[in-house]
PDB file of C-alpha atoms and ligand atoms in Angstrom:
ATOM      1  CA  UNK E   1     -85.842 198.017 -82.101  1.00 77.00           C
ATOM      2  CA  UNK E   2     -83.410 195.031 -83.032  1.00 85.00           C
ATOM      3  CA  UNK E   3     -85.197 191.499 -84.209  1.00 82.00           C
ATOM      4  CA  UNK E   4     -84.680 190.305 -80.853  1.00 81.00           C
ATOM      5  CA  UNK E   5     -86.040 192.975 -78.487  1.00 85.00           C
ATOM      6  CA  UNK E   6     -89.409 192.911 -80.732  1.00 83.00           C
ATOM      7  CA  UNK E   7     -89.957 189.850 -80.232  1.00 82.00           C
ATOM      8  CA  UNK E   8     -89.481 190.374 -76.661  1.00 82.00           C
ATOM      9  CA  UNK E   9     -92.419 192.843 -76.397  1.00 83.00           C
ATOM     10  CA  UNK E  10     -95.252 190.735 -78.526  1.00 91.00           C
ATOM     11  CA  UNK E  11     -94.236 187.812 -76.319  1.00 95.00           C
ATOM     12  CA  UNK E  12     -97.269 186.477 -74.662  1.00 98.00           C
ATOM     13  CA  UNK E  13     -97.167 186.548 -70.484  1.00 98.00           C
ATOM     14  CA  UNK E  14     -98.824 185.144 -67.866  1.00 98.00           C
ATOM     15  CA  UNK E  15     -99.598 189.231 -67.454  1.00 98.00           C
ATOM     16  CA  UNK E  16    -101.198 188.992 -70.946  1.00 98.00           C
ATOM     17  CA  UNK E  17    -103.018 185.781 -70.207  1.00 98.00           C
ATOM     18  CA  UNK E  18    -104.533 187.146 -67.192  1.00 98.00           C
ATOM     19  CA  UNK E  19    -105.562 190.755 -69.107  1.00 98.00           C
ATOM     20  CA  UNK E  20    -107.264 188.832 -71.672  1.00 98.00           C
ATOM     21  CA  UNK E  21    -109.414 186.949 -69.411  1.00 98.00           C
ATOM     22  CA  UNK E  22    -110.272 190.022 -67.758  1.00 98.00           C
ATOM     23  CA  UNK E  23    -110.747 191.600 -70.912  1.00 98.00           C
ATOM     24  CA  UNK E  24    -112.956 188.705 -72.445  1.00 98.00           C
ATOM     25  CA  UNK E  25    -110.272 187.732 -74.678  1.00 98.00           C
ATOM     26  CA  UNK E  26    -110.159 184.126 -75.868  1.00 98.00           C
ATOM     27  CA  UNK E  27    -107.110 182.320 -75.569  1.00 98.00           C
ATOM     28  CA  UNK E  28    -105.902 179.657 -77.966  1.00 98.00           C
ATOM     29  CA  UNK E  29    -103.846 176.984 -77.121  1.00 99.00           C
ATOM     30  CA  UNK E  30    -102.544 173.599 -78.999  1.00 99.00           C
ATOM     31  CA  UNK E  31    -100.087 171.502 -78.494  1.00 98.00           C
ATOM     32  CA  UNK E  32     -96.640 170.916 -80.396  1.00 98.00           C
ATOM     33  CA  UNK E  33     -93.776 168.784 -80.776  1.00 98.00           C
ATOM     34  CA  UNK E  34     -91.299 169.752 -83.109  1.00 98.00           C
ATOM     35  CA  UNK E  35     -89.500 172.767 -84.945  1.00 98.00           C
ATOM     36  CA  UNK E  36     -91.324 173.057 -87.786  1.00 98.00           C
ATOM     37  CA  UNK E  37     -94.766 173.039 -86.695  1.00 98.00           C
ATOM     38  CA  UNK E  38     -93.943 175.794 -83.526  1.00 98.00           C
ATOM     39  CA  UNK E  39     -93.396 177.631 -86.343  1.00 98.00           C
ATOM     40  CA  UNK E  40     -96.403 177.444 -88.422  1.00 98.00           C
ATOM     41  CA  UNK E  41     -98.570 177.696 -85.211  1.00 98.00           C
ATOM     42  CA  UNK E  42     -96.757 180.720 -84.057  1.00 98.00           C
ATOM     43  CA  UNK E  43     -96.987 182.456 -87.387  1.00 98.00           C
ATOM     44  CA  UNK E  44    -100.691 181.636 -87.196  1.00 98.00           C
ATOM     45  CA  UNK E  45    -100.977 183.731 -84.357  1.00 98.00           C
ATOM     46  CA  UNK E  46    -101.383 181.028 -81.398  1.00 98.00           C
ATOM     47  CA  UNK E  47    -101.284 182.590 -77.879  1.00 98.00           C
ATOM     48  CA  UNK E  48     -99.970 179.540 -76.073  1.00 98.00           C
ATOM     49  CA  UNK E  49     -98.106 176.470 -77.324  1.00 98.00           C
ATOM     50  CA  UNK E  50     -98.240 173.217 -74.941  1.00 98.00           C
ATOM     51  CA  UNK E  51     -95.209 170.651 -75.617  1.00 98.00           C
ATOM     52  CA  UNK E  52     -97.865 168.456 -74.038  1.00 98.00           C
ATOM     53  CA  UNK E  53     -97.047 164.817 -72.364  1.00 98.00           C
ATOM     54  CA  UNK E  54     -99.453 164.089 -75.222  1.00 98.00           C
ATOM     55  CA  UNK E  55     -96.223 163.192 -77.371  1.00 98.00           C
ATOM     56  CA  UNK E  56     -96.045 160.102 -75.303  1.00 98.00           C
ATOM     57  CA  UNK E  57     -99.184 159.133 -77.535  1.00 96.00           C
ATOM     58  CA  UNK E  58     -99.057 161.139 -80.511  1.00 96.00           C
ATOM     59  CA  UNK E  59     -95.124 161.212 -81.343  1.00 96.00           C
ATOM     60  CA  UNK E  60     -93.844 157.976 -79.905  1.00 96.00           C
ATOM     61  CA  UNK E  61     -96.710 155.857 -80.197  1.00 96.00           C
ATOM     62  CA  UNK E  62     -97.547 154.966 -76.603  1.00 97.00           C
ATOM     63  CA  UNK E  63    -100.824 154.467 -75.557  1.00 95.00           C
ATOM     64  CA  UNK E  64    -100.667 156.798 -72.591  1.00 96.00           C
ATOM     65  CA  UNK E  65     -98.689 159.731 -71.608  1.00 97.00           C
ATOM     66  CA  UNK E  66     -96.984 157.653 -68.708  1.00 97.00           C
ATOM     67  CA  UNK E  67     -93.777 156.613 -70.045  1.00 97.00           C
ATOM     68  CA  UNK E  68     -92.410 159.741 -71.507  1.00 98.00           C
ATOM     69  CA  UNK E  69     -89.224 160.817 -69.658  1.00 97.00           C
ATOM     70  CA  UNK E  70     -87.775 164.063 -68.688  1.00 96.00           C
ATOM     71  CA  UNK E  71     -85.131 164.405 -71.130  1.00 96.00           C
ATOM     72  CA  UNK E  72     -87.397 163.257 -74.023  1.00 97.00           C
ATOM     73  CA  UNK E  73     -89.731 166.223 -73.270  1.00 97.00           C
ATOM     74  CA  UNK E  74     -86.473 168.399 -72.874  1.00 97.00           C
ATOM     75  CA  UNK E  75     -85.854 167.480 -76.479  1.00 97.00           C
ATOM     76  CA  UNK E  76     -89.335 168.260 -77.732  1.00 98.00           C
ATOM     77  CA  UNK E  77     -89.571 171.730 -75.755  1.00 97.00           C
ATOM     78  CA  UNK E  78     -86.075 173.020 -77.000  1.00 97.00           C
ATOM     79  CA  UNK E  79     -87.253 172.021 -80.694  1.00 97.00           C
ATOM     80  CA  UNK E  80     -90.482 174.278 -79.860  1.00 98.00           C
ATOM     81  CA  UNK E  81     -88.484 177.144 -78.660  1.00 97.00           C
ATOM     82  CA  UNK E  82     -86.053 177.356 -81.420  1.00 97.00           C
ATOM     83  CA  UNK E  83     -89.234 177.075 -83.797  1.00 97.00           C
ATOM     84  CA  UNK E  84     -90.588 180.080 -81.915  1.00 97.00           C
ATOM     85  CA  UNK E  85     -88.210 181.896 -81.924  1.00 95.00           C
ATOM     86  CA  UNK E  86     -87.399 181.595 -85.219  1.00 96.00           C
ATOM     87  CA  UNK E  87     -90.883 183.285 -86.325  1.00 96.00           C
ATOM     88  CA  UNK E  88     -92.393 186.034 -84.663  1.00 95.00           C
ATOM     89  CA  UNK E  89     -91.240 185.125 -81.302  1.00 96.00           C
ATOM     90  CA  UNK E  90     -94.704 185.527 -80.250  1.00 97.00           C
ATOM     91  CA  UNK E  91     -96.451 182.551 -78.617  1.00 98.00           C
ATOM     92  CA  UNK E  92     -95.621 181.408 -75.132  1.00 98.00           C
ATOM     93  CA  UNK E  93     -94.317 178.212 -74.693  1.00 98.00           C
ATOM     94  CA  UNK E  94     -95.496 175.558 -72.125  1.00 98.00           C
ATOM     95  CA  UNK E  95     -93.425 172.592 -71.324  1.00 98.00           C
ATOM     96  CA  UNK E  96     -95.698 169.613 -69.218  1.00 98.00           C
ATOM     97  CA  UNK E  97     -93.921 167.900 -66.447  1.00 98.00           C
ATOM     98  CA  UNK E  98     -93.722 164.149 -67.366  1.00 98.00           C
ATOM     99  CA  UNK E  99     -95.494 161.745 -64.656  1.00 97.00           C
ATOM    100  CA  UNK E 100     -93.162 160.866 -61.885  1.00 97.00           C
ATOM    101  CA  UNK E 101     -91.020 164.261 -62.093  1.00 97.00           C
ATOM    102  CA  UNK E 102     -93.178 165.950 -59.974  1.00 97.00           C
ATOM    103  CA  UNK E 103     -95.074 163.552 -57.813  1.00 95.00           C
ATOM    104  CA  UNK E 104     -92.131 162.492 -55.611  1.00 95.00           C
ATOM    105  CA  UNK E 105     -90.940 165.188 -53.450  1.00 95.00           C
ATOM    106  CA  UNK E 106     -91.142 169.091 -53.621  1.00 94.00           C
ATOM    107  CA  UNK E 107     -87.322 169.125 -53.687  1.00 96.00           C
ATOM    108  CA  UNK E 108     -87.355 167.051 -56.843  1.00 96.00           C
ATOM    109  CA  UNK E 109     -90.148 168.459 -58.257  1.00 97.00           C
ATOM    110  CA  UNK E 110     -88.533 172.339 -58.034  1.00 97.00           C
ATOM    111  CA  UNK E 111     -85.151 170.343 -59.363  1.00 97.00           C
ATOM    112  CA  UNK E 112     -86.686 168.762 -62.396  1.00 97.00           C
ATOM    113  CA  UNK E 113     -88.938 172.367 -63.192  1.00 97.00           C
ATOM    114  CA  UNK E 114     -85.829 174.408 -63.291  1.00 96.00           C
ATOM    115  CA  UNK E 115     -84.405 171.757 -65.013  1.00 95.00           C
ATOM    116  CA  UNK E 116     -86.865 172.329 -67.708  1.00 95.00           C
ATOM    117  CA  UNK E 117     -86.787 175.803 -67.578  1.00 94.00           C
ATOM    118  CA  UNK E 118     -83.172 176.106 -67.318  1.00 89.00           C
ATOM    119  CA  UNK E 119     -82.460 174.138 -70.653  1.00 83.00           C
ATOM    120  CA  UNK E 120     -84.126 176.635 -73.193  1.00 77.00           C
ATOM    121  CA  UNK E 121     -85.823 179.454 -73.051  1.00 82.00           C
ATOM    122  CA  UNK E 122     -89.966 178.148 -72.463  1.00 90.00           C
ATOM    123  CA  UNK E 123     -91.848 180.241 -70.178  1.00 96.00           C
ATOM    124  CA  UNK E 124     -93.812 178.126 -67.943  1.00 98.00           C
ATOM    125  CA  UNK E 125     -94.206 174.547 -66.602  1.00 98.00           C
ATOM    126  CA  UNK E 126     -97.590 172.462 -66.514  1.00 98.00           C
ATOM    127  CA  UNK E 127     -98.419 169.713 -63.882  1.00 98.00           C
ATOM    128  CA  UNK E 128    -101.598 167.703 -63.113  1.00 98.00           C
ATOM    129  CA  UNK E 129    -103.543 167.424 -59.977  1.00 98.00           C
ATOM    130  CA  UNK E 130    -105.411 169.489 -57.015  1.00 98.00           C
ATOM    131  CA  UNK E 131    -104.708 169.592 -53.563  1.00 98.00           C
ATOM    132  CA  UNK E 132    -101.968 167.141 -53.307  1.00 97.00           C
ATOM    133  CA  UNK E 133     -99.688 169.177 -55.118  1.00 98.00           C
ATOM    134  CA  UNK E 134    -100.707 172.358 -54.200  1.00 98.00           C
ATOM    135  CA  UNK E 135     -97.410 172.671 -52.134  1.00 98.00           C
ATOM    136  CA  UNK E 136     -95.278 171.736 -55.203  1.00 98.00           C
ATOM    137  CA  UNK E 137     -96.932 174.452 -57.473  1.00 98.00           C
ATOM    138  CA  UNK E 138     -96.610 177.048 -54.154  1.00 98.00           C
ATOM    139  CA  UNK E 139     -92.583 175.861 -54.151  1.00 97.00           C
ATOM    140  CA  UNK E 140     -92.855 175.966 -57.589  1.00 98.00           C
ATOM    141  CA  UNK E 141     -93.954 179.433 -58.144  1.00 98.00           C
ATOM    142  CA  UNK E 142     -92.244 180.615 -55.388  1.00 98.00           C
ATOM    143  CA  UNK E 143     -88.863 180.636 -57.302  1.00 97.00           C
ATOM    144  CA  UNK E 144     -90.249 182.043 -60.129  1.00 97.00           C
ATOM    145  CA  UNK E 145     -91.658 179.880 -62.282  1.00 98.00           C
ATOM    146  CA  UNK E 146     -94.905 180.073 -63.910  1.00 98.00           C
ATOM    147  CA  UNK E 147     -97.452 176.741 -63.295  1.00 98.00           C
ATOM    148  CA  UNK E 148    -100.525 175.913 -65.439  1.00 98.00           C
ATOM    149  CA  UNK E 149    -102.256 173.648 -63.569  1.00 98.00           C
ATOM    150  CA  UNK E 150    -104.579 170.463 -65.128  1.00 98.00           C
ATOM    151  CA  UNK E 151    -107.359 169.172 -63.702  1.00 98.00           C
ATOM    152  CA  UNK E 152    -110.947 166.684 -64.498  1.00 98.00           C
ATOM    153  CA  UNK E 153    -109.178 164.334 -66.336  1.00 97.00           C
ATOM    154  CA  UNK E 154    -105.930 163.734 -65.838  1.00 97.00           C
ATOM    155  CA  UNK E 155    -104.034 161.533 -68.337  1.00 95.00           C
ATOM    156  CA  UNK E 156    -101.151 160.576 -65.575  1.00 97.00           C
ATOM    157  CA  UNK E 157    -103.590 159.003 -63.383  1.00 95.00           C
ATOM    158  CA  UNK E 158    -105.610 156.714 -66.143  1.00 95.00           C
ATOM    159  CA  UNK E 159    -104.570 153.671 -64.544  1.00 95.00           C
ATOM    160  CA  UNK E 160    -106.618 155.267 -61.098  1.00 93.00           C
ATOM    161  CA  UNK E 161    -109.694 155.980 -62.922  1.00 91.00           C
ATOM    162  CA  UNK E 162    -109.787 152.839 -65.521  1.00 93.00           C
ATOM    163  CA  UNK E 163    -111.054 154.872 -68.186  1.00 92.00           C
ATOM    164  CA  UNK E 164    -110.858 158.203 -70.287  1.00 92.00           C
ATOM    165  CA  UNK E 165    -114.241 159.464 -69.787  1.00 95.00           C
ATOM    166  CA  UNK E 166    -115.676 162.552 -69.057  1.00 97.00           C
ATOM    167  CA  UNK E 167    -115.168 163.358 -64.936  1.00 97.00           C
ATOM    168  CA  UNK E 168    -116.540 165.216 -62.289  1.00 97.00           C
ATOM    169  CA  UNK E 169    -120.426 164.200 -63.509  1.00 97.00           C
ATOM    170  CA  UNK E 170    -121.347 163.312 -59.796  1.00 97.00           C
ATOM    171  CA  UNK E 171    -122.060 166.422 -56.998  1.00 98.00           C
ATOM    172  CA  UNK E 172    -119.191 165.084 -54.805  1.00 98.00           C
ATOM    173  CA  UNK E 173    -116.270 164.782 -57.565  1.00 97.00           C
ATOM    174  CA  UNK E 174    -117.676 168.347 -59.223  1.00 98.00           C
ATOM    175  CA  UNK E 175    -117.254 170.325 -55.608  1.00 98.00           C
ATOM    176  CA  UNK E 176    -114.210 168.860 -54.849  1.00 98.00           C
ATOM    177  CA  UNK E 177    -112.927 169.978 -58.477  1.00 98.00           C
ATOM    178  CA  UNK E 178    -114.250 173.165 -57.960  1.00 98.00           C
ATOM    179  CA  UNK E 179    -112.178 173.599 -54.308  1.00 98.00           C
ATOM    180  CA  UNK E 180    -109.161 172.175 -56.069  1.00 98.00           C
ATOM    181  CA  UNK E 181    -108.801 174.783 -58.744  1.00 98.00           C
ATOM    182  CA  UNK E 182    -109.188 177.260 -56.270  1.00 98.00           C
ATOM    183  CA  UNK E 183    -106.586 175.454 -53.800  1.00 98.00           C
ATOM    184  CA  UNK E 184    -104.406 175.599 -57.121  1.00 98.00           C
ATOM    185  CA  UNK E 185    -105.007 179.196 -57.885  1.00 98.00           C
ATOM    186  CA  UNK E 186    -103.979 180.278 -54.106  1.00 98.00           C
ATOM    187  CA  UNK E 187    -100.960 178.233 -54.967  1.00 98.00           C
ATOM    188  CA  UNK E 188     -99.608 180.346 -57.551  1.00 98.00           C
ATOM    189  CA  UNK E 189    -100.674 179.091 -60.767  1.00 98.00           C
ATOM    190  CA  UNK E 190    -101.710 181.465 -63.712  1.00 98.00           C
ATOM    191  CA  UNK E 191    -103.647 179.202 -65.111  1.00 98.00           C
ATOM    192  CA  UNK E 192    -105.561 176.094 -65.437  1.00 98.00           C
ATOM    193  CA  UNK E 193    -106.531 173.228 -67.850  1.00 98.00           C
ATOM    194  CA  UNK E 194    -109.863 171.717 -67.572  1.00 98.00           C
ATOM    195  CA  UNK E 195    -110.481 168.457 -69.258  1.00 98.00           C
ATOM    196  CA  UNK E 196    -112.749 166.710 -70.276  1.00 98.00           C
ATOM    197  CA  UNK E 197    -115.629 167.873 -67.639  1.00 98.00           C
ATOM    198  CA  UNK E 198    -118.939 169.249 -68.047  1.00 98.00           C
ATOM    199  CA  UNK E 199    -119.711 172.480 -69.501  1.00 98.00           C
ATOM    200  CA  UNK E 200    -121.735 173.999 -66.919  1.00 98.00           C
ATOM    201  CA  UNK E 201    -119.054 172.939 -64.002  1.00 98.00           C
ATOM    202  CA  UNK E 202    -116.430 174.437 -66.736  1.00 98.00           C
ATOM    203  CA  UNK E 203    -118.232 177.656 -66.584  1.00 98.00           C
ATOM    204  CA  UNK E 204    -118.680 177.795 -63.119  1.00 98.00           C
ATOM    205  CA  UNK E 205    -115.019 177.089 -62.243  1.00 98.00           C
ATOM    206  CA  UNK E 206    -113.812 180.096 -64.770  1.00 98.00           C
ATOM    207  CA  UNK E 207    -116.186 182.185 -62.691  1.00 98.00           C
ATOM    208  CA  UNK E 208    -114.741 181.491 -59.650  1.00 98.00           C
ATOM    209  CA  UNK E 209    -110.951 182.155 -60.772  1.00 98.00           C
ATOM    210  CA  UNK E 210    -109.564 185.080 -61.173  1.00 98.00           C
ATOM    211  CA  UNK E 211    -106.787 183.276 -63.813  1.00 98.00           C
ATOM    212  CA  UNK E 212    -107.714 181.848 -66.740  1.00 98.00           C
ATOM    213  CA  UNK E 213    -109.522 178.411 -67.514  1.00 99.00           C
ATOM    214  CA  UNK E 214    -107.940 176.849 -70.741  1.00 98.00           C
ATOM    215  CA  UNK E 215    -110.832 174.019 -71.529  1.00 98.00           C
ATOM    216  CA  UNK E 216    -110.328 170.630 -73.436  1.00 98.00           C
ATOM    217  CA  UNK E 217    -113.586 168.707 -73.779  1.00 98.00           C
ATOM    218  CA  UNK E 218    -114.773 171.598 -71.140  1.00 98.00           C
ATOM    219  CA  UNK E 219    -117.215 173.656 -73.279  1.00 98.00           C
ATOM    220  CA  UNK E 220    -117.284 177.251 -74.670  1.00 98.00           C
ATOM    221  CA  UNK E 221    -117.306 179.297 -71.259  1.00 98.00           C
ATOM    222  CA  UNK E 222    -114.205 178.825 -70.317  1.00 98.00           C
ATOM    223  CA  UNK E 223    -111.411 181.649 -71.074  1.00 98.00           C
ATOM    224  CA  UNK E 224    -109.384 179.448 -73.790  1.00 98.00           C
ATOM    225  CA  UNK E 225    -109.058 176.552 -75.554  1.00 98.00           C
ATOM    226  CA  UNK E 226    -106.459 173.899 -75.892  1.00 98.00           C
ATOM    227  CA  UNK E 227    -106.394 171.076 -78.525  1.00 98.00           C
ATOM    228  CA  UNK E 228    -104.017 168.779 -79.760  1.00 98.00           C
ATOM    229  CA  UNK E 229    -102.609 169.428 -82.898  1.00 98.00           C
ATOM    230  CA  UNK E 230    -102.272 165.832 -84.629  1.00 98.00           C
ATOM    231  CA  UNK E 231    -106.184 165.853 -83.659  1.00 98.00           C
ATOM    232  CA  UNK E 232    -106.997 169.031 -85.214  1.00 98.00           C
ATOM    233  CA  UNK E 233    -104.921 168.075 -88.576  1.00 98.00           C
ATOM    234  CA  UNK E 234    -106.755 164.570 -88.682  1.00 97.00           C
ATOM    235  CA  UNK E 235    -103.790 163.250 -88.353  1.00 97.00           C
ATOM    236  CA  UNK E 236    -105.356 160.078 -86.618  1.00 92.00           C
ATOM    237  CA  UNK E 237    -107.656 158.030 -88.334  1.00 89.00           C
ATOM    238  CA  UNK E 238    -108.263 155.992 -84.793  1.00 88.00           C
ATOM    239  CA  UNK E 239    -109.486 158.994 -82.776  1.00 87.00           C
ATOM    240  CA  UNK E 240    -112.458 161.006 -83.056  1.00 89.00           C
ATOM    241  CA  UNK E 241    -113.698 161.754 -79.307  1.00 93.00           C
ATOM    242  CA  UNK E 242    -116.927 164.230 -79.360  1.00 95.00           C
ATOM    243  CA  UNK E 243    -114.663 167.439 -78.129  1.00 97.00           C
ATOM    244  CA  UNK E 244    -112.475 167.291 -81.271  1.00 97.00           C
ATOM    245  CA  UNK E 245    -112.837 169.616 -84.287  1.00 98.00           C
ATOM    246  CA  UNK E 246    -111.336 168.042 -87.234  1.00 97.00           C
ATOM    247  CA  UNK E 247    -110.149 171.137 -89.815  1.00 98.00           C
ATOM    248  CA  UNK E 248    -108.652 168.922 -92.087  1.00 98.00           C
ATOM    249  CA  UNK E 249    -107.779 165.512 -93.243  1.00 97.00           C
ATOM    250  CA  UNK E 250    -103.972 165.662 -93.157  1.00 98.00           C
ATOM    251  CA  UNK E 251    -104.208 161.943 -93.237  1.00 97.00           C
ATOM    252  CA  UNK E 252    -105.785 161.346 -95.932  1.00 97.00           C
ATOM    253  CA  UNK E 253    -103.400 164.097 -97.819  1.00 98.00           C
ATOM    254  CA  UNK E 254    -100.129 162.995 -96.845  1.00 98.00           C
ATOM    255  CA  UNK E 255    -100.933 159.343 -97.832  1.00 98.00           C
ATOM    256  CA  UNK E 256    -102.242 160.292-101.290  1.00 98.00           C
ATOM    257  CA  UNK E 257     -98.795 162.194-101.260  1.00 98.00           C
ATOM    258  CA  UNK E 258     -97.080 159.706-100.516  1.00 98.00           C
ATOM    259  CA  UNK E 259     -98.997 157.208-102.804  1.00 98.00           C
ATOM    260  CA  UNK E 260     -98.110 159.827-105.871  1.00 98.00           C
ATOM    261  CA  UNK E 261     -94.439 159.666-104.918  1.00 98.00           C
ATOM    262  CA  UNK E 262     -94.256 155.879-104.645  1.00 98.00           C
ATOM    263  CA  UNK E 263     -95.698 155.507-107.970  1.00 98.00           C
ATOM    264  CA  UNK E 264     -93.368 158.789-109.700  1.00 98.00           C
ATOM    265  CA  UNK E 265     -90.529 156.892-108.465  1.00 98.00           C
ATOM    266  CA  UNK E 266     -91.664 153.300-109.715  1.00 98.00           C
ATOM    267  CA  UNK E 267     -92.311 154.861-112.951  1.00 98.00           C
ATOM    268  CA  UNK E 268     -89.044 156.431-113.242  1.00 98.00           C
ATOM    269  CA  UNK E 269     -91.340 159.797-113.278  1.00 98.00           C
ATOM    270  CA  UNK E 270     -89.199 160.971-110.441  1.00 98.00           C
ATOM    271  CA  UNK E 271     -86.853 163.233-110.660  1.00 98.00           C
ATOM    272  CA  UNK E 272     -87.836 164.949-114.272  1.00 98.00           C
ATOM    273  CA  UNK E 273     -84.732 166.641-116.017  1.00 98.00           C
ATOM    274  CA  UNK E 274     -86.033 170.111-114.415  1.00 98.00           C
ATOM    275  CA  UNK E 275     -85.462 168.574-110.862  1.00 98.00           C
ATOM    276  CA  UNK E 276     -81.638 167.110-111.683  1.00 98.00           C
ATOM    277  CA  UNK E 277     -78.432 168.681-112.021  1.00 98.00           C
TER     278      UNK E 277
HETATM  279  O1  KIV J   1    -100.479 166.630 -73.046  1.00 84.07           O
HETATM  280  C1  KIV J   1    -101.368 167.302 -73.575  1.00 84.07           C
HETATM  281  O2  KIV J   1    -101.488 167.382 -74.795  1.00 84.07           O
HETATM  282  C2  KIV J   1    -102.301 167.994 -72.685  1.00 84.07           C
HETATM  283  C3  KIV J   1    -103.460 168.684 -73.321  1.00 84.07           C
HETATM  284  C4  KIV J   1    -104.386 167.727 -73.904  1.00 84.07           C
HETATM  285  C5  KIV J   1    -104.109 169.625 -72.387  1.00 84.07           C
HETATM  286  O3  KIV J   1    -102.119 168.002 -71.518  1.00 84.07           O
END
């Protein structure tokens, strides 16, 4: 088997998604934005990568995932891809649709997902909400491409609720949660994020679907997990919600780095003879 058609057949599916759940099979899931990282998180053996809307925040400094535009996310997913596919080819590769690329029309919407898909090579496309765009995810899926749907909270529409905390704690907001994720799952989709929500309405929700739950802030039950990556790395010294695990303190590292290298280079201690020509 050539390089190529290998990678092919360790390439996670929405098939392979929905066998693990059925077979009890975590998933894992984080987010990326660039080349170099796909990499490392594909070689680490991620299931899913999510070139989440996140890198309206976390890459360009915005304080919410609302401005980040089509083409910018374009850029981030094709840098993914290639960093994908230049390891083992292995993880799948989820590109979100930015806020306002979706939400119009279901013509536009289907336009801007084949856009996405059409570009590089990612495998599915994830959008935010329940019921009022369950007939964009059926269009959607209906030509073939694979939705993840997003619900509890939903970063596009902080401006609706006011705040980021945790939803769906009342009876009303919890059933209607519950109805949308099965609205969404009748719709197509293969799978669904669940943010920031509790863990007992998590658990019931993954239950209820027969496709997998990927949770964020959404407790252990449900079928996978989904981070983002600058939050895992402690990357951000600002942020430190309750549903984070910290593995390391990149930030910490990478300034002492840096520090060393200022000071090498003051001190005319950078470059040694060994690292000239
Ligand atoms: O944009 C993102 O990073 C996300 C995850 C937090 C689920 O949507």
């Amino acid at each position: 088997m050539n390089r190529r058609a290998q990678q092919k057949a360790a390439h996670v599916t929405t098939r392979r998604l929905l066998d693990m759940k059925q077979n009890g099979e975590k998933i894992s899931v984080l987010t990326a934005y660039d080349y170099t990282m796909a990499r490392i998180l594909d070689r680490a053996g991620l299931d899913v990568i999510l070139v989440g809307d996140s890198a309206s925040n976390v890459f360009s400094g915005h304080s919410t995932t609302l401005p980040i535009t089509i083409e910018e996310m374009i850029y981030h997913a094709k840098a993914v891809v290639r960093g994908v596919q230049d390891e083992s080819g292995r993880a799948m590769v989820v590109i979100d649709m930015p806020f306002m690329s979706y939400q119009l029309s279901g013509e536009e919407a289907l336009r801007n997902a084949g856009k996405i898909m059409k570009e590089h090579e990612c495998d599915a496309v994830k959008l935010e909400g329940g019921r009022v765009i369950a007939d964009t995810v059926k269009r959607i899926t209906d030509v073939g491409i694979p939705v993840m749907g997003h619900l509890g909270l939903m970063p596009q529409s902080i401006y609706k609720y006011g705040s980021y905390r945790v939803r769906a704690q009342e009876e009303r907001e919890a059933e209607q949660l519950l109805e949308d994720a099965k609205i969404i799952e009748e719709s197509g989709a293969f799978a669904i994020v669940l943010e920031k929500i509790p863990s007992a309405l998590a658990a019931e929700v993954t239950r209820s679907l027969t496709i997998p739950t990927i949770g964020i802030g959404a407790g252990v039950e449900c079928d996978g997990q989904v981070l983002v990556i600058n939050d895992i790395l402690g990357l951000n010294r600002e942020f430190h919600p309750r549903f984070v695990r910290q593995y390391v303190d990149l930030n910490t590292v990478v300034e002492h780095a840096v520090r060393q290298y200022v000071e090498d280079v003051r001190l005319s201690q950078f470059p040694s003879a060994d690292e000239s020509y």
